PDB file of C-alpha atoms in Angstrom:
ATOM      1  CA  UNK A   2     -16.804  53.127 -20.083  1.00 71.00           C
ATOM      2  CA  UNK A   3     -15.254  56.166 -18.238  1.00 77.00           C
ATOM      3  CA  UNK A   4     -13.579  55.266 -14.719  1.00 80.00           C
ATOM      4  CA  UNK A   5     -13.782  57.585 -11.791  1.00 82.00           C
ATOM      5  CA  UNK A   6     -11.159  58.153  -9.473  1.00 83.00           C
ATOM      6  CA  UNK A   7     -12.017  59.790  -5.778  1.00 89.00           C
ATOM      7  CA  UNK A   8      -9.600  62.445  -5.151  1.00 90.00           C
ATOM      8  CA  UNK A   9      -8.515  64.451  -2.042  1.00 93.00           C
ATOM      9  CA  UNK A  10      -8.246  67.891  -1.837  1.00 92.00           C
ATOM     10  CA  UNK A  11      -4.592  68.258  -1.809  1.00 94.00           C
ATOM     11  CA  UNK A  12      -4.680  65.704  -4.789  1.00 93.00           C
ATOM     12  CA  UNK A  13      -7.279  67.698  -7.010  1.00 92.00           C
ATOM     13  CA  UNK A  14      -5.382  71.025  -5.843  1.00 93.00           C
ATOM     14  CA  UNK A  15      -2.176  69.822  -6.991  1.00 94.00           C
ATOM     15  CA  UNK A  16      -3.368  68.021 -10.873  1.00 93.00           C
ATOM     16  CA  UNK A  17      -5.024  71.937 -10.965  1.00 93.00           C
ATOM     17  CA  UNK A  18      -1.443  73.660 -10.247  1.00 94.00           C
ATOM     18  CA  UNK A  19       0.460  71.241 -12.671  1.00 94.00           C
ATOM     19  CA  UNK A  20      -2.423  71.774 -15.106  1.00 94.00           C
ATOM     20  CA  UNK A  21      -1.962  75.500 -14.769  1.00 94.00           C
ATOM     21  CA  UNK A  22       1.809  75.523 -14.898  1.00 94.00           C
ATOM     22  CA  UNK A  23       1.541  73.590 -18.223  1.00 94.00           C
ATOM     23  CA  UNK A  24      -0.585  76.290 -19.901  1.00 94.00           C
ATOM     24  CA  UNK A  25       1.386  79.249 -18.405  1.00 93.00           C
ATOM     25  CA  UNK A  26       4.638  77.278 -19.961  1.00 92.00           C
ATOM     26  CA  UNK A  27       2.969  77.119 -22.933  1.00 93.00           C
ATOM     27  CA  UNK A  28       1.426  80.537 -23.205  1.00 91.00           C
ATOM     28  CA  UNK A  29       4.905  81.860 -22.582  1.00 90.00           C
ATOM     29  CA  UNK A  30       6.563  79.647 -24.927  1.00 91.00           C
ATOM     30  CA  UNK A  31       4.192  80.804 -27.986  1.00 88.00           C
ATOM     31  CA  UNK A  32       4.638  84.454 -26.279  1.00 86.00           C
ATOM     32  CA  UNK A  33       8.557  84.021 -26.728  1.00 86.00           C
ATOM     33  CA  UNK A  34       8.396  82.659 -30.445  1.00 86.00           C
ATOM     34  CA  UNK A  35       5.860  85.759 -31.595  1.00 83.00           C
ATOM     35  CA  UNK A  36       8.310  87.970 -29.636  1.00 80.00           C
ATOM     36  CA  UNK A  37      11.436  86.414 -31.697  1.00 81.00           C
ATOM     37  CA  UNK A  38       9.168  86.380 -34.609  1.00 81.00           C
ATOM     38  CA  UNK A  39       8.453  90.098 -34.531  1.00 76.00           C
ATOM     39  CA  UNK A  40       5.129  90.189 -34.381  1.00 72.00           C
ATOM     40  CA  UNK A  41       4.398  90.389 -30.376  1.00 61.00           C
ATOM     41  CA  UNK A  42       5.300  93.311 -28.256  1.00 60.00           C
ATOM     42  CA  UNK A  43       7.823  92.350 -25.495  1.00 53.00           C
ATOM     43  CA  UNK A  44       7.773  93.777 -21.754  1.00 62.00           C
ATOM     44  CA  UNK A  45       9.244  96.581 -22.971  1.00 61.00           C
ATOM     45  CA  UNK A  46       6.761  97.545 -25.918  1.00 57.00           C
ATOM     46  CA  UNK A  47       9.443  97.483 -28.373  1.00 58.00           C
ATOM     47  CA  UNK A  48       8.902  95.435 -31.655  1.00 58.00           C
ATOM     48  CA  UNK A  49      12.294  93.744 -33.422  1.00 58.00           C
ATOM     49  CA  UNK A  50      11.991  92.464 -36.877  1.00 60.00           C
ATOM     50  CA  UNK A  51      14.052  90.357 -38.007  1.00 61.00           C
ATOM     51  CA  UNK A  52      14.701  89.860 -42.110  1.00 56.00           C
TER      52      UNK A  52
END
């Protein structure tokens, strides 16, 4: 059986910023390992492979 918890504001607002911050770290981590992989563009549009 699920159990609710009430939340305030600031609460909900801050599980939604840690949320976020997990999927940016994550997006940027996989970004990074394409990027060293040499398949990904990096910021400067340049593409290293590596044998």
């Amino acid at each position: 059986m699920p159990m609710f918890v009430d939340l305030t504001d600031r609460e909900l607002e801050t599980l939604a910023i840690d949320c976020l911050n997990d999927i940016k770290e994550t997006m940027n981590s996989f970004i990074n390992q394409e990027i060293n992989n040499g398949v990904a563009m990096d910021e400067t549009e340049t593409v290293t492979f590596h044998k």
